[in-house]
mmCIF file of C-alpha atoms in Angstrom:
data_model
loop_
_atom_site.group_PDB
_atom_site.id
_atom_site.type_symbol
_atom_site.label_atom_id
_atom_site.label_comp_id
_atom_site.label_asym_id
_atom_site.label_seq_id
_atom_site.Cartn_x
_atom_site.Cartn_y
_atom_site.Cartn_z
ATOM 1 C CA UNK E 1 0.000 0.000 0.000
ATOM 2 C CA UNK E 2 1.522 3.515 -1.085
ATOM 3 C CA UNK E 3 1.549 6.291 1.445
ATOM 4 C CA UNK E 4 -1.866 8.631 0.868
ATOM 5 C CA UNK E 5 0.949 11.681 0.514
ATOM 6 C CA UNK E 6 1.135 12.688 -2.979
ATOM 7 C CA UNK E 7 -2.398 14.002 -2.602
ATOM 8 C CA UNK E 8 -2.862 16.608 -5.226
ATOM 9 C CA UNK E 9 -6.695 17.628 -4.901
ATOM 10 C CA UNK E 10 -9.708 16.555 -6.698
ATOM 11 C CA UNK E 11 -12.898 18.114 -8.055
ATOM 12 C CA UNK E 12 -15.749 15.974 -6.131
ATOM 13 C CA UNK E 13 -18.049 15.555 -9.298
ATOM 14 C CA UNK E 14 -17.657 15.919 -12.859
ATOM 15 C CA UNK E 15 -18.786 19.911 -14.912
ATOM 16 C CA UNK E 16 -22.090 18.084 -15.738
ATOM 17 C CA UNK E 17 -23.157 17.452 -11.646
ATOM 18 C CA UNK E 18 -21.599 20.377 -10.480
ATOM 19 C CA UNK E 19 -23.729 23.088 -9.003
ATOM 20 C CA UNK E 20 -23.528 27.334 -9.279
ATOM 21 C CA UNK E 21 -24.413 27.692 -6.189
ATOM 22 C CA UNK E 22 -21.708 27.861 -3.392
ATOM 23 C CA UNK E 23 -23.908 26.909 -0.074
ATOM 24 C CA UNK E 24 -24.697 23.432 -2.096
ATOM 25 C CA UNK E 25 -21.361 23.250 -3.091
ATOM 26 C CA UNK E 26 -20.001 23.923 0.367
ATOM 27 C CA UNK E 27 -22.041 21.520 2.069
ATOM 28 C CA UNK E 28 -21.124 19.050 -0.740
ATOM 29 C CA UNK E 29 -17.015 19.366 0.159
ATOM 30 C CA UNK E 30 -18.092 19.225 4.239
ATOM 31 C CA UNK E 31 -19.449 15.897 3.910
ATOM 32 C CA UNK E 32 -16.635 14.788 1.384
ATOM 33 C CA UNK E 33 -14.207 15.968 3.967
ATOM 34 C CA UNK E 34 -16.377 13.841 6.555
ATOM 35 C CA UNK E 35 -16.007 11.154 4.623
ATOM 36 C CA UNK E 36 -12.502 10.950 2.962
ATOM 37 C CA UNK E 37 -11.254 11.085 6.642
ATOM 38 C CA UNK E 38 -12.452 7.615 7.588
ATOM 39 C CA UNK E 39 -9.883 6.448 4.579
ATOM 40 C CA UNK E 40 -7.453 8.401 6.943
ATOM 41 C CA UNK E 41 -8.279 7.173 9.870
ATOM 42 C CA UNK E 42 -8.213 3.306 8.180
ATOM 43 C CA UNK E 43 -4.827 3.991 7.447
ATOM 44 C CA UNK E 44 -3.941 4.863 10.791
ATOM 45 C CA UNK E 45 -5.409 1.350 11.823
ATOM 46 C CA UNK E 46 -2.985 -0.520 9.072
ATOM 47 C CA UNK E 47 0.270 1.051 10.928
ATOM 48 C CA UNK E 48 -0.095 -0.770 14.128
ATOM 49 C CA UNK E 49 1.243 1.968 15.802
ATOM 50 C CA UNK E 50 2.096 2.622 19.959
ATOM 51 C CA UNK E 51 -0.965 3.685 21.444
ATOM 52 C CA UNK E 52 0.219 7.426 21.852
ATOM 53 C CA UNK E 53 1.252 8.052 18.337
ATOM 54 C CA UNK E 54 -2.213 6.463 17.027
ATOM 55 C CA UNK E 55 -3.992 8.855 19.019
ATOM 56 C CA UNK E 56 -1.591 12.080 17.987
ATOM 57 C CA UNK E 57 -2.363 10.850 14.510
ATOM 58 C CA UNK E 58 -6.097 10.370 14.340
ATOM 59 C CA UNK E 59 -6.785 13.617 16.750
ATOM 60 C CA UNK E 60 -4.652 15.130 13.983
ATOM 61 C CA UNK E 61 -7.308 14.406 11.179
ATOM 62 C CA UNK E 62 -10.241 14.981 13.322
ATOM 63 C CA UNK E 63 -9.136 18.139 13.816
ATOM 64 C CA UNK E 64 -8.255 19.208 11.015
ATOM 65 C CA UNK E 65 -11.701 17.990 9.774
ATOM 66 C CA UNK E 66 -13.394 20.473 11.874
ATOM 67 C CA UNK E 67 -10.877 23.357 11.409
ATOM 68 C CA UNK E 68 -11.518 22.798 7.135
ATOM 69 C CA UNK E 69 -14.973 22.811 7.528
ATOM 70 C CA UNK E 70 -15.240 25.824 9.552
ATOM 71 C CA UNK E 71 -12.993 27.551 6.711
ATOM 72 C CA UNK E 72 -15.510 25.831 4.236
ATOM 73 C CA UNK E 73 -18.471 27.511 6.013
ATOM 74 C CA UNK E 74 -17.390 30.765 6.733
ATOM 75 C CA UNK E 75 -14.253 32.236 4.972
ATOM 76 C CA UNK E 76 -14.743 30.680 1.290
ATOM 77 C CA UNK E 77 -16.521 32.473 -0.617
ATOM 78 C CA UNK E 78 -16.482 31.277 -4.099
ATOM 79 C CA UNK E 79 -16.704 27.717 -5.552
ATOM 80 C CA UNK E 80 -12.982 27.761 -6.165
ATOM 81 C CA UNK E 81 -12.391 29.007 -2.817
ATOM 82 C CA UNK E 82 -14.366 26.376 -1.775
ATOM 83 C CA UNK E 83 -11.801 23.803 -3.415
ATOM 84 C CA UNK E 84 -8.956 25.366 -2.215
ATOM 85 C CA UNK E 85 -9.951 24.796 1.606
ATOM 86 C CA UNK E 86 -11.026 21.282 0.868
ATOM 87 C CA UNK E 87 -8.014 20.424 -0.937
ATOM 88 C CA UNK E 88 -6.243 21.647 1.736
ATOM 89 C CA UNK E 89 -7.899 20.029 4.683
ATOM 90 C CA UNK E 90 -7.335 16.502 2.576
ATOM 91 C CA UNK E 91 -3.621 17.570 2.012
ATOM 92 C CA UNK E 92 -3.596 17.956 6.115
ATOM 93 C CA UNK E 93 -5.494 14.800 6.995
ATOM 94 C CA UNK E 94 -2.635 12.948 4.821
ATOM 95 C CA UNK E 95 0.149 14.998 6.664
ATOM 96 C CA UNK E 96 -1.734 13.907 9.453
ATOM 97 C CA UNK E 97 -1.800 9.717 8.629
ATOM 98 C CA UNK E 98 1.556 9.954 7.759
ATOM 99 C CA UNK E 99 2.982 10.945 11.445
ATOM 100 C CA UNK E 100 5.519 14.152 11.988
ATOM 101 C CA UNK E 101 8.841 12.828 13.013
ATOM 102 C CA UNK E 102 10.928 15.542 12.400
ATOM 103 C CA UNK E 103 10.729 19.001 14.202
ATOM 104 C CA UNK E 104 9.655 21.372 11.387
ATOM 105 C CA UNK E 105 7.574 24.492 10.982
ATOM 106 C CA UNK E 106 5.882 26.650 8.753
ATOM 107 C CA UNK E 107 4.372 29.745 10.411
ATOM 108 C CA UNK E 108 3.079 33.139 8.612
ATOM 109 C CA UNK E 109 2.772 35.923 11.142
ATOM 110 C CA UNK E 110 3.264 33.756 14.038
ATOM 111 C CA UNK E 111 0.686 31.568 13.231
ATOM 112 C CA UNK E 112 0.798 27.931 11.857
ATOM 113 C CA UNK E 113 -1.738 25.975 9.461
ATOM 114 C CA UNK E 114 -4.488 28.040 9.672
ATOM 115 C CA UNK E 115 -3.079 31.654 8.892
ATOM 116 C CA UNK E 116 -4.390 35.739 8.383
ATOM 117 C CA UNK E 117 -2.114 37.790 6.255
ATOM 118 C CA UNK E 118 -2.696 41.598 4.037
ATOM 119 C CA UNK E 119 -1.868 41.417 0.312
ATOM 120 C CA UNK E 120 0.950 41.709 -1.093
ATOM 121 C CA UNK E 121 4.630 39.681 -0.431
ATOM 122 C CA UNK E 122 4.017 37.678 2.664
ATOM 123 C CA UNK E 123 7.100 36.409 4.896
ATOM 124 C CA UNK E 124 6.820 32.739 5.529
ATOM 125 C CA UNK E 125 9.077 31.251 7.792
ATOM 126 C CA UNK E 126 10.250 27.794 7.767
ATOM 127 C CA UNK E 127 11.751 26.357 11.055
ATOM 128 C CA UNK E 128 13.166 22.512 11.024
ATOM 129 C CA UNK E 129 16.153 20.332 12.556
ATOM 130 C CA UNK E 130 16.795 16.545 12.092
ATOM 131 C CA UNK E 131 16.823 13.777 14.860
ATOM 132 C CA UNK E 132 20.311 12.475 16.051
ATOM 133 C CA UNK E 133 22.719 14.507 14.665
ATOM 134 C CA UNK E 134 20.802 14.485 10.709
ATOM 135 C CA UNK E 135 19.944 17.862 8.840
ATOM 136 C CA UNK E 136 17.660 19.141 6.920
ATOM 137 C CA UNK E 137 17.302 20.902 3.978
ATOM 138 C CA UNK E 138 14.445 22.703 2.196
ATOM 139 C CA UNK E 139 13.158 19.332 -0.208
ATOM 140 C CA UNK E 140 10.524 18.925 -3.228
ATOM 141 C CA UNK E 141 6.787 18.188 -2.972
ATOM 142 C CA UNK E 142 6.511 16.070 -6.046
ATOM 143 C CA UNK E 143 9.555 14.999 -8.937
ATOM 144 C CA UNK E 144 10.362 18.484 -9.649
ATOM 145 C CA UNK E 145 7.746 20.940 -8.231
ATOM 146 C CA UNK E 146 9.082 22.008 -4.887
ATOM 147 C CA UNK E 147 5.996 23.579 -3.232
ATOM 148 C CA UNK E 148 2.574 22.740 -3.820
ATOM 149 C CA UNK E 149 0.532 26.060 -4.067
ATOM 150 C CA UNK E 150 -3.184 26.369 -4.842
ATOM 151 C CA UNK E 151 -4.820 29.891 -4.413
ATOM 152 C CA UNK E 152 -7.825 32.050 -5.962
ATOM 153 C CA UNK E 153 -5.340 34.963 -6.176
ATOM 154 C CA UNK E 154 -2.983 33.440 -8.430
ATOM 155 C CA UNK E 155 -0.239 33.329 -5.570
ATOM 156 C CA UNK E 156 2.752 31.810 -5.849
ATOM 157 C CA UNK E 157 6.352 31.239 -3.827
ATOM 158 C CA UNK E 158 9.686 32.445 -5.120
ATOM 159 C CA UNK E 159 11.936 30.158 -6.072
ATOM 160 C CA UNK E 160 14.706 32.630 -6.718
ATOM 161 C CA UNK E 161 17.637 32.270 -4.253
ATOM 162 C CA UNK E 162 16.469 29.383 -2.425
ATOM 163 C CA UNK E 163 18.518 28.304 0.402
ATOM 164 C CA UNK E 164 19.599 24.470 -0.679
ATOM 165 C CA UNK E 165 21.946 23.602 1.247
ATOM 166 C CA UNK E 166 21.635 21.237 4.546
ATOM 167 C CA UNK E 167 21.492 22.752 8.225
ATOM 168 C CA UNK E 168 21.724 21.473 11.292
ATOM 169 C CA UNK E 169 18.985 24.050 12.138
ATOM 170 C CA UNK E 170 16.861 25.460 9.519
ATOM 171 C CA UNK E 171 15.523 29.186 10.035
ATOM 172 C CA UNK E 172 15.006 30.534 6.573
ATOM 173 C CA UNK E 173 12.192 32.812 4.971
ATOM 174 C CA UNK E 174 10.869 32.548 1.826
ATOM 175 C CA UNK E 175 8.714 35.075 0.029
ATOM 176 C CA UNK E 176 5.332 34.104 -1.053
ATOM 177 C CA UNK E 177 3.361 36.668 -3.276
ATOM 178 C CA UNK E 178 -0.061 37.439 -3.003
ATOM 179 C CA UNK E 179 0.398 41.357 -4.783
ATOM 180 C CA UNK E 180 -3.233 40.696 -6.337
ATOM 181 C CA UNK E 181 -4.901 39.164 -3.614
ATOM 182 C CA UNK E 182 -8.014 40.539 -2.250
ATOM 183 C CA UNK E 183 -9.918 40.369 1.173
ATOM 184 C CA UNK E 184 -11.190 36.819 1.547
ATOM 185 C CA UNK E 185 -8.599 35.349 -1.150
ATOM 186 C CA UNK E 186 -7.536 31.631 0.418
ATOM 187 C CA UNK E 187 -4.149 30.359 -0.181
ATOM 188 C CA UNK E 188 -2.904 27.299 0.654
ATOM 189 C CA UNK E 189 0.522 25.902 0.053
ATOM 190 C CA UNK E 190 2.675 23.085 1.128
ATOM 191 C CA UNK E 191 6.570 23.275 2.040
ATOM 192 C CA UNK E 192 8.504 19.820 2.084
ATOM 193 C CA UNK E 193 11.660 19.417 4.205
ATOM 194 C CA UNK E 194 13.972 16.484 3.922
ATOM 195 C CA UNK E 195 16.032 15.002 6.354
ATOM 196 C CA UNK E 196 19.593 14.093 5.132
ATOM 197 C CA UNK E 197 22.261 11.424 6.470
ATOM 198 C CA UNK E 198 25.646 10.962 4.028
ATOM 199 C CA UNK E 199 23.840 13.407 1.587
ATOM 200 C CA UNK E 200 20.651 10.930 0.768
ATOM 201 C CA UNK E 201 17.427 11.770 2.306
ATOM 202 C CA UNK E 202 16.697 9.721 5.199
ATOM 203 C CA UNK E 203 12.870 11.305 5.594
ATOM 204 C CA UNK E 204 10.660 13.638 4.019
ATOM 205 C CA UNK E 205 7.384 15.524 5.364
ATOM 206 C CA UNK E 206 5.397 18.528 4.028
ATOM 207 C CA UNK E 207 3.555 20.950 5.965
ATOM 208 C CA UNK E 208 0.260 22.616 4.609
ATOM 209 C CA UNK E 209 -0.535 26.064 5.390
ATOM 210 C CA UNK E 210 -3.558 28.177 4.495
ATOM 211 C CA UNK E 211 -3.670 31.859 4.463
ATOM 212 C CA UNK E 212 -6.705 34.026 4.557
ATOM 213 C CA UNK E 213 -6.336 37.502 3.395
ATOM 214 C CA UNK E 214 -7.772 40.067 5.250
#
């Protein structure tokens, strides 16, 4: 069985099914998130794992279930909106399943996961170190896209002068823009850190975050 992390979002229903109207369409993506979480949470039950880490994991995706729908219900605003909070709730509930050895992360404004920010070129800072002695260095979320970004503002991270190299303690920042976002724009974006022993990654783990403009 492959890991559930290479998530990359999915429309619920095909154009023909799909409604206009955003209150259907909202409470269509709250019970999808209801529901793709038991897939989660069977996962959980194929690791086996020690009794603590099963519960960190599955409080994890329950709580991330309520968080997304609560973003779902009152912050999106448009249909696409709409997917970019679900998408990003699923990529969670993976993040979630999968566990979070390493100490790693991602904060806008102080805040992780769930994040407020104005327009414009918003500071994210990414905070990580490896486990007995390893680094870590900033890694790829899929072959050769290094962040996964999904946004209703057209946002996007710069990949200019990205710090590559390994640390024993990463504090970097990278920029992401959001110049043409607008109040109640959603952005939602995924940063993947690899841990490195003799130069080959050891472990990898992404982080979601989701921004709210305000």
């Amino acid at each position: 069985m492959a890991m559930p992390m290479d998530y990359n979002g999915v429309r619920i229903d095909d154009g023909s099914e799909r409604t206009d109207n955003v209150n259907d369409y909202k409470i269509t993506c709250m019970d999808f998130i209801k529901e793709i979480s038991h897939d989660y949470e069977a996962w959980v039950d194929y690791y086996k794992l020690p009794e603590d880490e099963d519960k960190i994991r599955r409080n994890g995706i329950r709580s991330t279930i309520e968080r997304t729908n609560d973003w779902i219900a009152k912050v999106a605003q448009t249909i696409k909106a709409v997917d970019v909070v679900m998408n990003d709730g699923i990529q969670k509930m993976a993040e979630s399943t999968a566990g979070k050895p390493l100490e790693f992360g991602v904060f806008v404004n102080g805040k992780s996961s769930y994040t407020m920010a104005k327009p414009g070129i918003i500071d994210v800072n990414v905070k990580s170190s490896g486990r007995q002695g390893r680094k870590t260095k900033l890694g790829f979320h899929f072959k050769d896209d290094r962040f996964r970004i999904e946004s209703t503002c057209g946002a996007f991270l710069d990949e200019t002068d990205l710090p590559t190299k390994d640390f024993d303690l990463m504090d970097i920042h990278l920029k992401l823009h959001a110049e043409n976002a607008k109040q109640r724009d959603v952005i939602s974006f995924t940063v993947t850190v690899s841990e490195m022993e003799n130069d080959v990654e050891f472990e990898r783990r992404g982080l979601t975050t989701i921004v709210h403009i305000v």
